[in-house]
Short mmCIF file of C-alpha atoms and ligand atoms in Angstrom, two decimals:
data_model
loop_
_atom_site.label_atom_id
_atom_site.label_comp_id
_atom_site.label_asym_id
_atom_site.label_seq_id
_atom_site.Cartn_x
_atom_site.Cartn_y
_atom_site.Cartn_z
CA MET A 1 104.02 104.51 132.79
CA ILE A 2 106.27 103.76 130.38
CA VAL A 3 106.52 101.66 126.65
CA VAL A 4 109.51 99.32 126.43
CA LYS A 5 109.65 97.94 122.83
CA PHE A 6 112.13 95.24 121.81
CA GLY A 7 113.32 94.89 118.33
CA GLY A 8 113.67 91.97 116.29
CA THR A 9 117.59 91.40 117.28
CA SER A 10 116.41 92.06 120.80
CA MET A 11 114.37 89.08 120.44
CA ALA A 12 116.66 87.04 118.17
CA ASP A 13 116.48 84.01 120.60
CA ALA A 14 116.16 82.79 124.13
CA ALA A 15 119.16 84.62 125.49
CA ALA A 16 118.15 88.04 123.79
CA ILE A 17 114.62 87.31 125.34
CA ARG A 18 116.05 86.50 128.75
CA ARG A 19 118.41 90.03 128.28
CA ALA A 20 114.77 91.74 127.40
CA GLY A 21 113.26 90.27 130.62
CA GLU A 22 116.27 91.60 132.96
CA ILE A 23 115.69 94.96 131.28
CA VAL A 24 111.89 94.84 131.85
CA ARG A 25 112.72 93.85 135.71
CA THR A 26 114.83 97.12 136.12
CA ARG A 27 111.79 99.16 134.86
CA LEU A 28 109.37 97.65 137.07
CA LYS A 29 108.70 100.67 139.08
CA ARG A 30 107.87 102.92 136.26
CA GLU A 31 104.98 100.59 135.38
CA PRO A 32 106.15 99.26 131.65
CA ILE A 33 104.12 97.98 128.91
CA VAL A 34 106.05 95.81 126.78
CA VAL A 35 105.82 95.74 123.06
CA VAL A 36 107.81 93.15 120.91
CA SER A 37 108.71 92.70 117.38
CA ALA A 38 108.78 89.16 115.79
CA LEU A 39 112.00 87.13 116.36
CA SER A 40 114.44 88.69 114.00
CA GLY A 41 114.13 87.78 110.26
CA VAL A 42 110.92 86.19 111.03
CA THR A 43 108.71 88.86 108.92
CA ASN A 44 110.74 88.32 106.15
CA GLN A 45 110.47 84.77 106.26
CA LEU A 46 106.67 84.55 106.73
CA LEU A 47 106.43 87.13 103.52
CA GLN A 48 108.36 84.64 101.78
CA VAL A 49 106.27 82.03 102.77
CA GLY A 50 103.18 83.69 101.47
CA ALA A 51 104.87 84.68 98.02
CA GLN A 52 106.13 81.26 97.18
CA ALA A 53 102.87 79.52 98.11
CA VAL A 54 101.25 82.17 95.72
CA GLU A 55 103.72 81.03 93.09
CA GLY A 56 102.75 77.52 93.66
CA GLN A 57 106.05 76.58 94.90
CA LEU A 58 104.59 75.05 98.22
CA VAL A 59 108.05 72.70 98.74
CA PRO A 60 110.26 75.69 99.56
CA ALA A 61 107.34 77.70 101.46
CA MET A 62 106.65 74.23 103.76
CA ALA A 63 110.28 74.02 104.20
CA THR A 64 110.32 77.64 105.69
CA VAL A 65 107.27 76.83 107.67
CA GLN A 66 109.36 74.00 108.94
CA ALA A 67 112.26 75.83 110.13
CA LEU A 68 110.13 78.70 111.65
CA ARG A 69 107.96 76.16 113.73
CA GLU A 70 111.57 74.59 114.71
CA ARG A 71 112.94 77.94 115.88
CA HIS A 72 110.17 79.09 117.86
CA LEU A 73 109.51 75.84 119.46
CA ASN A 74 113.53 75.44 120.08
CA GLU A 75 113.79 79.14 121.56
CA ALA A 76 110.53 78.60 123.75
CA HIS A 77 111.92 75.25 124.97
CA ALA A 78 114.93 77.06 125.67
CA LEU A 79 113.24 79.42 128.02
CA LEU A 80 110.43 77.47 129.70
CA GLY A 81 111.61 73.83 129.28
CA ASP A 82 109.12 71.07 129.93
CA THR A 83 106.72 73.14 132.39
CA ALA A 84 103.19 73.35 132.19
CA SER A 85 103.31 76.75 130.89
CA GLY A 86 106.16 75.38 128.45
CA LEU A 87 103.88 72.88 127.14
CA GLU A 88 101.05 75.13 127.04
CA VAL A 89 102.87 77.81 125.01
CA ALA A 90 104.39 75.04 122.78
CA GLY A 91 100.94 73.69 122.26
CA GLU A 92 99.83 77.14 121.12
CA LEU A 93 103.01 78.02 118.97
CA SER A 94 101.93 74.40 116.99
CA SER A 95 98.71 75.25 116.24
CA MET A 96 99.69 78.77 115.03
CA MET A 97 102.43 77.05 113.00
CA ASP A 98 99.57 74.56 111.65
CA GLU A 99 97.44 77.77 110.74
CA LEU A 100 100.22 79.23 108.71
CA ALA A 101 100.67 75.59 106.70
CA ALA A 102 96.95 75.71 105.80
CA LEU A 103 97.09 79.35 104.58
CA ALA A 104 100.34 78.41 102.45
CA GLU A 105 98.32 75.61 101.02
CA ALA A 106 95.24 77.51 100.28
CA LEU A 107 97.04 80.34 98.72
CA SER A 108 99.08 77.86 96.54
CA VAL A 109 95.80 76.12 95.20
CA LEU A 110 94.38 79.86 94.78
CA GLY A 111 97.46 80.98 92.92
CA HIS A 112 96.74 84.49 94.44
CA GLY A 113 97.10 86.14 97.70
CA THR A 114 95.20 88.87 98.84
CA PRO A 115 96.74 91.62 100.92
CA ARG A 116 94.26 90.63 103.65
CA ALA A 117 95.49 86.91 103.66
CA MET A 118 99.35 88.45 103.95
CA ASP A 119 98.57 90.25 106.61
CA LYS A 120 97.10 87.28 108.49
CA ILE A 121 100.60 85.58 107.66
CA ALA A 122 102.82 88.52 108.60
CA ALA A 123 100.98 89.30 111.47
CA LEU A 124 102.10 85.46 113.05
CA GLY A 125 105.56 86.69 113.81
CA GLU A 126 104.72 89.01 116.64
CA GLN A 127 101.63 86.81 118.00
CA LEU A 128 104.43 83.97 118.45
CA SER A 129 107.20 86.21 119.84
CA SER A 130 104.82 87.94 122.13
CA LEU A 131 103.47 84.82 123.42
CA ILE A 132 106.88 83.36 124.16
CA ALA A 133 108.29 86.53 125.74
CA ALA A 134 105.10 86.98 128.10
CA ALA A 135 105.65 83.37 129.29
CA ALA A 136 109.33 83.59 129.44
CA PHE A 137 108.85 86.66 131.60
CA ARG A 138 106.70 84.77 134.12
CA GLU A 139 109.19 82.25 134.05
CA MET A 140 111.75 84.68 135.29
CA GLY A 141 109.32 85.82 138.06
CA LEU A 142 108.01 88.97 136.30
CA ALA A 143 103.90 89.12 136.69
CA ALA A 144 103.60 89.63 132.90
CA ARG A 145 100.36 89.22 130.92
CA HIS A 146 100.05 88.30 127.13
CA VAL A 147 97.59 90.76 125.32
CA ASP A 148 96.52 90.42 121.95
CA ALA A 149 97.49 93.38 119.85
CA ARG A 150 94.10 93.04 117.94
CA ASP A 151 92.32 94.10 121.13
CA VAL A 152 94.14 97.18 121.13
CA MET A 153 95.63 98.25 117.76
CA ARG A 154 92.25 99.32 115.69
CA THR A 155 93.15 100.29 112.24
CA ASP A 156 91.34 101.04 108.91
CA GLU A 157 91.23 98.00 106.31
CA ARG A 158 94.11 99.21 104.27
CA PHE A 159 95.94 95.69 104.55
CA GLY A 160 99.79 95.93 104.45
CA LYS A 161 99.66 99.31 105.71
CA ALA A 162 96.82 99.76 107.91
CA GLU A 163 96.14 103.13 109.33
CA PRO A 164 95.89 103.35 112.74
CA GLN A 165 92.85 104.98 114.76
CA PRO A 166 94.17 107.09 117.33
CA GLU A 167 91.03 107.54 119.53
CA LEU A 168 89.83 103.81 119.40
CA ILE A 169 93.17 102.61 120.18
CA SER A 170 93.39 105.18 123.26
CA GLU A 171 89.94 103.90 124.22
CA ALA A 172 91.05 100.38 123.97
CA ALA A 173 94.07 100.94 125.64
CA ARG A 174 92.50 102.23 128.35
CA ARG A 175 90.22 99.47 128.70
CA VAL A 176 92.61 96.38 128.13
CA LEU A 177 96.02 97.86 129.21
CA SER A 178 95.38 100.09 132.32
CA PRO A 179 93.60 97.47 134.38
CA ILE A 180 96.36 95.19 134.05
CA ILE A 181 99.09 98.06 135.13
CA ARG A 182 96.59 98.96 137.96
CA ALA A 183 96.86 95.30 138.77
CA GLY A 184 100.80 95.71 139.17
CA GLN A 185 101.48 93.33 136.21
CA VAL A 186 103.30 93.80 133.01
CA PRO A 187 101.29 93.79 129.75
CA VAL A 188 103.19 92.04 126.74
CA LEU A 189 102.19 92.88 123.31
CA GLY A 190 103.27 92.24 119.42
CA GLY A 191 103.63 95.40 117.66
CA PHE A 192 103.08 95.73 113.93
CA VAL A 193 99.74 93.86 114.33
CA GLY A 194 96.40 95.47 114.28
CA ALA A 195 92.61 94.59 113.73
CA THR A 196 89.93 96.28 111.86
CA ALA A 197 86.43 96.88 113.78
CA GLN A 198 85.20 93.55 112.41
CA ARG A 199 88.50 92.16 114.14
CA VAL A 200 90.21 91.13 110.79
CA THR A 201 94.02 91.08 111.34
CA THR A 202 95.93 93.96 109.89
CA THR A 203 99.51 95.04 109.78
CA LEU A 204 101.04 98.33 110.39
CA GLY A 205 103.56 98.24 107.40
CA ARG A 206 107.38 97.49 107.76
CA GLY A 207 108.89 98.31 110.89
CA GLY A 208 105.72 98.95 112.48
CA SER A 209 106.32 97.83 115.66
CA ASP A 210 107.95 100.93 116.61
CA TYR A 211 104.66 102.61 115.51
CA SER A 212 102.55 100.32 117.84
CA ALA A 213 105.05 101.56 120.84
CA SER A 214 104.43 105.06 120.23
CA LEU A 215 100.73 104.96 119.48
CA ILE A 216 100.47 103.23 122.72
CA GLY A 217 102.57 105.50 124.58
CA ALA A 218 100.35 108.23 123.01
CA ALA A 219 97.21 106.80 123.72
CA LEU A 220 97.90 106.49 127.70
CA ARG A 221 100.28 109.29 127.96
CA ALA A 222 103.31 107.29 128.54
CA GLU A 223 106.08 109.24 130.47
CA ALA A 224 108.41 107.79 127.97
CA ILE A 225 109.19 105.41 125.33
CA GLU A 226 112.30 103.00 125.06
CA ILE A 227 113.29 101.42 121.96
CA TRP A 228 115.87 98.64 122.34
CA THR A 229 117.77 97.69 119.44
CA ASP A 230 121.08 96.19 118.70
CA VAL A 231 122.89 99.45 118.49
CA ASP A 232 123.59 101.91 121.16
CA GLY A 233 121.65 104.77 119.48
CA MET A 234 121.99 107.70 116.83
CA LEU A 235 125.58 108.29 115.70
CA SER A 236 126.98 111.36 114.48
CA ALA A 237 128.00 109.30 111.17
CA ASP A 238 127.54 105.97 109.80
CA PRO A 239 130.28 103.80 111.69
CA ARG A 240 131.01 101.92 108.92
CA VAL A 241 132.27 104.91 107.40
CA VAL A 242 133.46 106.89 110.24
CA ALA A 243 135.04 104.35 112.61
CA ASP A 244 135.18 107.09 115.77
CA ALA A 245 131.25 108.21 115.15
CA ARG A 246 130.06 109.51 118.34
CA LEU A 247 126.97 108.46 119.98
CA ILE A 248 124.39 111.29 120.18
CA ALA A 249 122.85 111.96 123.21
CA GLU A 250 120.02 114.00 122.63
CA ILE A 251 118.64 114.97 119.04
CA ARG A 252 115.75 116.77 117.98
CA PHE A 253 112.98 115.03 115.94
CA ASP A 254 113.41 116.73 112.88
CA GLU A 255 117.40 116.37 112.73
CA ALA A 256 116.55 112.52 113.26
CA SER A 257 114.08 112.61 110.51
CA GLU A 258 116.42 114.04 108.38
CA LEU A 259 118.91 111.64 109.42
CA ALA A 260 116.50 108.66 108.45
CA SER A 261 116.06 110.01 105.00
CA PHE A 262 119.63 109.53 104.58
CA GLY A 263 119.27 105.91 105.46
CA ALA A 264 120.27 105.90 109.22
CA LYS A 265 118.29 102.75 109.69
CA VAL A 266 118.19 102.58 113.76
CA LEU A 267 114.31 103.69 113.12
CA HIS A 268 111.79 105.96 111.43
CA PRO A 269 110.93 108.89 113.03
CA SER A 270 107.43 109.20 111.43
CA THR A 271 106.76 106.02 113.40
CA ILE A 272 107.59 107.64 116.67
CA ALA A 273 105.56 111.19 115.99
CA PRO A 274 102.52 110.30 117.53
CA ALA A 275 104.44 110.20 120.91
CA VAL A 276 106.87 112.81 120.31
CA LYS A 277 104.20 115.59 119.45
CA LEU A 278 102.92 115.06 122.73
CA GLY A 279 106.18 115.82 124.13
CA ILE A 280 106.86 112.04 125.06
CA PRO A 281 110.81 111.59 125.14
CA VAL A 282 111.71 108.56 123.14
CA TYR A 283 114.92 106.90 123.65
CA LEU A 284 117.05 104.37 121.84
CA PHE A 285 119.05 101.80 123.89
CA ASN A 286 121.22 98.96 123.20
CA SER A 287 119.88 95.60 124.44
CA ARG A 288 123.26 94.20 124.49
CA ASN A 289 124.73 97.02 126.43
CA PRO A 290 121.88 98.31 128.84
CA ALA A 291 124.30 100.48 130.86
CA GLY A 292 124.75 102.52 128.02
CA THR A 293 123.08 106.30 128.10
CA GLY A 294 121.27 105.66 124.50
CA THR A 295 119.99 108.66 122.64
CA ARG A 296 116.74 110.79 123.68
CA ILE A 297 114.80 111.93 120.72
CA THR A 298 112.74 115.26 121.40
CA PHE A 299 110.85 118.08 120.00
CA GLU A 300 113.09 120.52 121.93
CA ALA A 301 116.38 119.18 122.33
CA PRO A 302 119.21 121.95 121.90
CA HIS A 303 119.96 123.60 118.12
CA ARG A 304 123.20 122.56 117.32
CA PRO A 305 125.15 123.62 114.16
CA VAL A 306 125.91 120.08 113.10
CA THR A 307 124.56 117.03 115.18
CA ALA A 308 125.49 114.50 112.47
CA ILE A 309 126.88 113.99 109.03
CA ALA A 310 125.07 111.74 106.50
CA GLY A 311 125.60 111.11 102.62
CA LYS A 312 123.97 108.56 100.04
CA LYS A 313 125.16 107.53 96.86
CA ASN A 314 123.51 106.67 93.67
CA VAL A 315 121.98 109.85 93.26
CA THR A 316 120.94 111.39 89.99
CA VAL A 317 120.65 114.88 89.11
CA ILE A 318 118.50 116.43 86.22
CA LYS A 319 118.97 119.95 85.25
CA VAL A 320 116.41 121.76 83.05
CA ARG A 321 117.62 124.90 81.64
CA SER A 322 115.92 127.38 79.55
CA ALA A 323 116.33 131.36 78.71
CA ARG A 324 112.82 131.20 78.71
CA MET A 325 112.75 131.00 82.40
CA LEU A 326 114.02 134.45 82.70
CA MET A 327 111.69 136.59 84.33
CA ALA A 328 108.77 134.15 83.64
CA HIS A 329 106.52 132.56 86.30
CA GLY A 330 104.77 129.44 86.57
CA VAL A 331 107.97 127.46 85.31
CA LEU A 332 108.91 125.92 88.77
CA ARG A 333 105.15 124.37 88.96
CA ARG A 334 105.22 123.07 85.32
CA ILE A 335 108.33 121.38 86.27
CA PHE A 336 107.26 119.82 89.79
CA GLU A 337 104.21 118.61 88.04
CA VAL A 338 106.14 116.21 85.90
CA PHE A 339 107.59 114.43 89.16
CA GLU A 340 104.32 114.42 90.79
CA GLN A 341 102.97 112.88 87.49
CA HIS A 342 105.62 110.25 87.57
CA ARG A 343 105.41 109.84 91.21
CA THR A 344 109.21 110.50 91.89
CA SER A 345 110.00 112.13 94.76
CA VAL A 346 112.51 115.17 94.63
CA ASP A 347 115.50 115.58 96.97
CA VAL A 348 117.65 118.24 96.56
CA VAL A 349 116.61 121.50 94.61
CA ALA A 350 118.69 124.33 93.40
CA THR A 351 117.64 127.07 90.98
CA SER A 352 118.99 129.92 89.29
CA GLU A 353 117.21 132.34 86.91
CA VAL A 354 117.48 130.05 83.93
CA SER A 355 117.98 126.78 85.33
CA VAL A 356 116.88 123.97 87.69
CA SER A 357 118.38 121.18 89.22
CA VAL A 358 116.70 118.69 91.40
CA THR A 359 118.18 115.24 92.91
CA ILE A 360 116.38 112.15 92.76
CA ASP A 361 116.88 108.75 94.01
CA ASP A 362 114.60 106.52 92.21
CA THR A 363 115.06 106.50 88.76
CA THR A 364 112.27 103.92 87.94
CA TYR A 365 110.40 106.69 85.78
CA LEU A 366 113.38 108.42 84.56
CA GLU A 367 112.84 108.11 81.15
CA ALA A 368 109.11 109.18 81.28
CA LEU A 369 110.40 112.07 83.36
CA LEU A 370 113.00 113.09 80.83
CA ASN A 371 110.13 113.15 78.01
CA ASP A 372 107.81 115.07 79.85
CA LEU A 373 110.39 117.65 80.93
CA GLN A 374 111.71 118.08 77.33
CA PRO A 375 109.26 120.75 76.39
CA LEU A 376 110.10 122.84 79.11
CA GLY A 377 113.90 123.21 78.01
CA ASP A 378 117.07 121.66 77.78
CA VAL A 379 117.19 118.69 80.18
CA SER A 380 120.53 116.96 80.94
CA VAL A 381 121.07 114.01 83.62
CA GLU A 382 124.00 113.36 85.58
CA ARG A 383 124.05 109.86 87.18
CA ASN A 384 126.51 108.68 90.10
CA ARG A 385 126.37 111.76 91.96
CA GLY A 386 126.10 111.62 95.70
CA ILE A 387 124.61 113.89 98.71
CA LEU A 388 126.60 115.26 101.75
CA ALA A 389 124.65 116.54 104.37
CA LEU A 390 125.48 118.14 107.60
CA VAL A 391 122.38 118.05 109.81
CA GLY A 392 121.95 120.48 112.50
CA SER A 393 118.88 122.43 113.54
CA GLY A 394 121.16 125.34 114.37
CA MET A 395 122.98 125.14 111.07
CA SER A 396 121.86 128.54 109.50
CA ASP A 397 122.57 130.53 112.96
CA ASP A 398 126.30 129.41 112.60
CA SER A 399 127.84 131.67 109.91
CA GLN A 400 131.19 129.45 110.06
CA ALA A 401 129.67 126.23 109.68
CA MET A 402 129.14 126.43 105.92
CA ALA A 403 132.75 128.15 105.33
CA ARG A 404 134.24 125.33 107.44
CA ALA A 405 132.02 122.42 105.49
CA LEU A 406 133.46 124.00 102.34
CA ALA A 407 137.02 123.91 103.47
CA ALA A 408 136.85 120.56 104.67
CA LEU A 409 135.94 119.18 101.23
CA GLU A 410 138.79 121.54 99.34
CA GLY A 411 139.54 119.74 96.21
CA ALA A 412 136.34 117.72 95.58
CA ARG A 413 133.97 118.90 93.03
CA VAL A 414 130.57 120.28 94.73
CA HIS A 415 127.85 120.38 91.97
CA MET A 416 125.22 121.62 93.96
CA VAL A 417 124.76 123.22 97.64
CA SER A 418 121.33 123.65 99.47
CA LEU A 419 120.90 125.18 102.70
CA SER A 420 117.33 124.72 103.95
CA ALA A 421 115.63 127.95 105.14
CA SER A 422 114.95 125.85 108.23
CA GLY A 423 118.41 125.49 108.84
CA ILE A 424 118.09 121.79 109.32
CA ASN A 425 120.80 120.79 106.78
CA LEU A 426 123.41 121.95 104.63
CA THR A 427 123.35 119.69 101.29
CA LEU A 428 126.09 119.29 98.93
CA ILE A 429 126.20 117.31 95.40
CA VAL A 430 129.26 115.68 95.03
CA ASP A 431 130.70 112.94 92.50
CA GLY A 432 129.36 109.68 93.95
CA ASP A 433 133.23 108.60 94.70
CA GLN A 434 133.30 111.37 97.00
CA VAL A 435 130.54 110.49 99.43
CA ASP A 436 132.53 108.41 101.78
CA PRO A 437 135.82 110.43 101.80
CA GLY A 438 133.57 113.56 102.18
CA ILE A 439 131.83 112.18 105.35
CA ARG A 440 135.34 111.51 106.75
CA ARG A 441 136.54 114.85 106.19
CA LEU A 442 133.38 116.51 106.97
CA HIS A 443 133.27 114.49 110.53
CA ALA A 444 136.93 114.82 111.09
CA ALA A 445 136.51 119.04 110.64
CA PHE A 446 133.04 119.10 113.08
CA PHE A 447 133.79 116.44 115.76
CA GLY A 448 137.58 116.21 115.72
CA ARG A 449 139.97 113.07 115.24
CA GLN A 450 140.20 110.71 112.19
CA VAL A 451 141.42 112.44 109.13
CA ALA A 452 140.18 111.17 105.83
N1 LIG B 501 108.47 92.35 112.25
C1 LIG B 501 107.98 93.60 111.70
C2 LIG B 501 108.98 94.02 110.55
O1 LIG B 501 109.89 93.11 110.58
C3 LIG B 501 107.70 94.79 112.62
C4 LIG B 501 108.98 95.09 113.11
O2 LIG B 501 109.66 94.52 113.70
O3 LIG B 501 109.01 96.73 113.38
O4 LIG B 501 108.75 94.73 109.73
MG1 MG B 502 112.13 94.83 113.00
#
């Protein structure tokens, strides 16, 4: 059994949904369970409807409801036509849209939306898309069967970002999904959506469909999880910066996590952790290029010195200098406590005997941070810095990698360097405007071709 998950762009319209169906067809022997996202952009639109309604802007909210109604009905019609199933699906879609309109009106009267009400709205995207996909797959001759995700994905009551309950999900998956598979059918369910013990609708947080796929895969000990998006897989660098970035055939989970923290948007590795931890491989594939080889993410992919080059801009460096640190203890704790108090996560750290430098991305609480750091030493701030990172779990075993990286960056000012003890990355803090050229130079040094 495998889990096949289609993201929003792989569900964007009738043509995309048909492509998804063809992909499922090629997997039938492996007993697929299909998990789908909402049609692309729909979750954002739904949340916007909720927000506008709460602010009393019912007219634009209803205009969006109408646009959503038309889009779903049009795509469903393109897939199903006026068949009996087409009419049935159209009826169901319509009543879901009526429910959305009623919810929007209620929220605008209340002038207030609870997370619980917002989840009811946000969940509609996957409820609509899964219904359409299941019917479309059947129309294509696949024995697809729609499953309400709320029958499987049990969560707690933290609306907006509910915590899944793996044991209950396992039990429900065996009870609801396994018999469908045994009957030779293909279950199709929406990702992202869950329900509490009282069957109140919840959502798993943005991007939650990958999480759903991973949880279901883990629950049923799937052989593999396939995540279908609109890119070929993970690349050795951001292709907008490095034109000849390469597809990474196989990447370790920790490397993928590191890359995600640099904004690699393909997927958020924490969402696939439940499956990867059980040794279930997760593949990334492009639904527009189904013949592609994709990227395989596992815990035990080989250690390489450099798997990818990443970078980010708009990084702020905070330095605390104090002669009192010399031979003192507890100073680091006091410094980091300040960051903890102001809920600011620290990224790169470099220390000397008399100074500590840290980088942060989020400057929301910068002023408060600086105030509270003041008593601990001389504090200075450097804005518009950037981070360059060489990500590779074998980095620390390769004595030449660091020399090569520094040589590639010759001439650029390097403000901080940090090699993580786990060897997962070598991080260099440079001027913000050196990030893109730096990525190109490092990529050329480690992957060849293209010069900065
Ligand atoms: N549709 C949801 C979102 O946009 C969940 C997902 O696509 O993963 O966040
Ligand atoms: Mg999505």
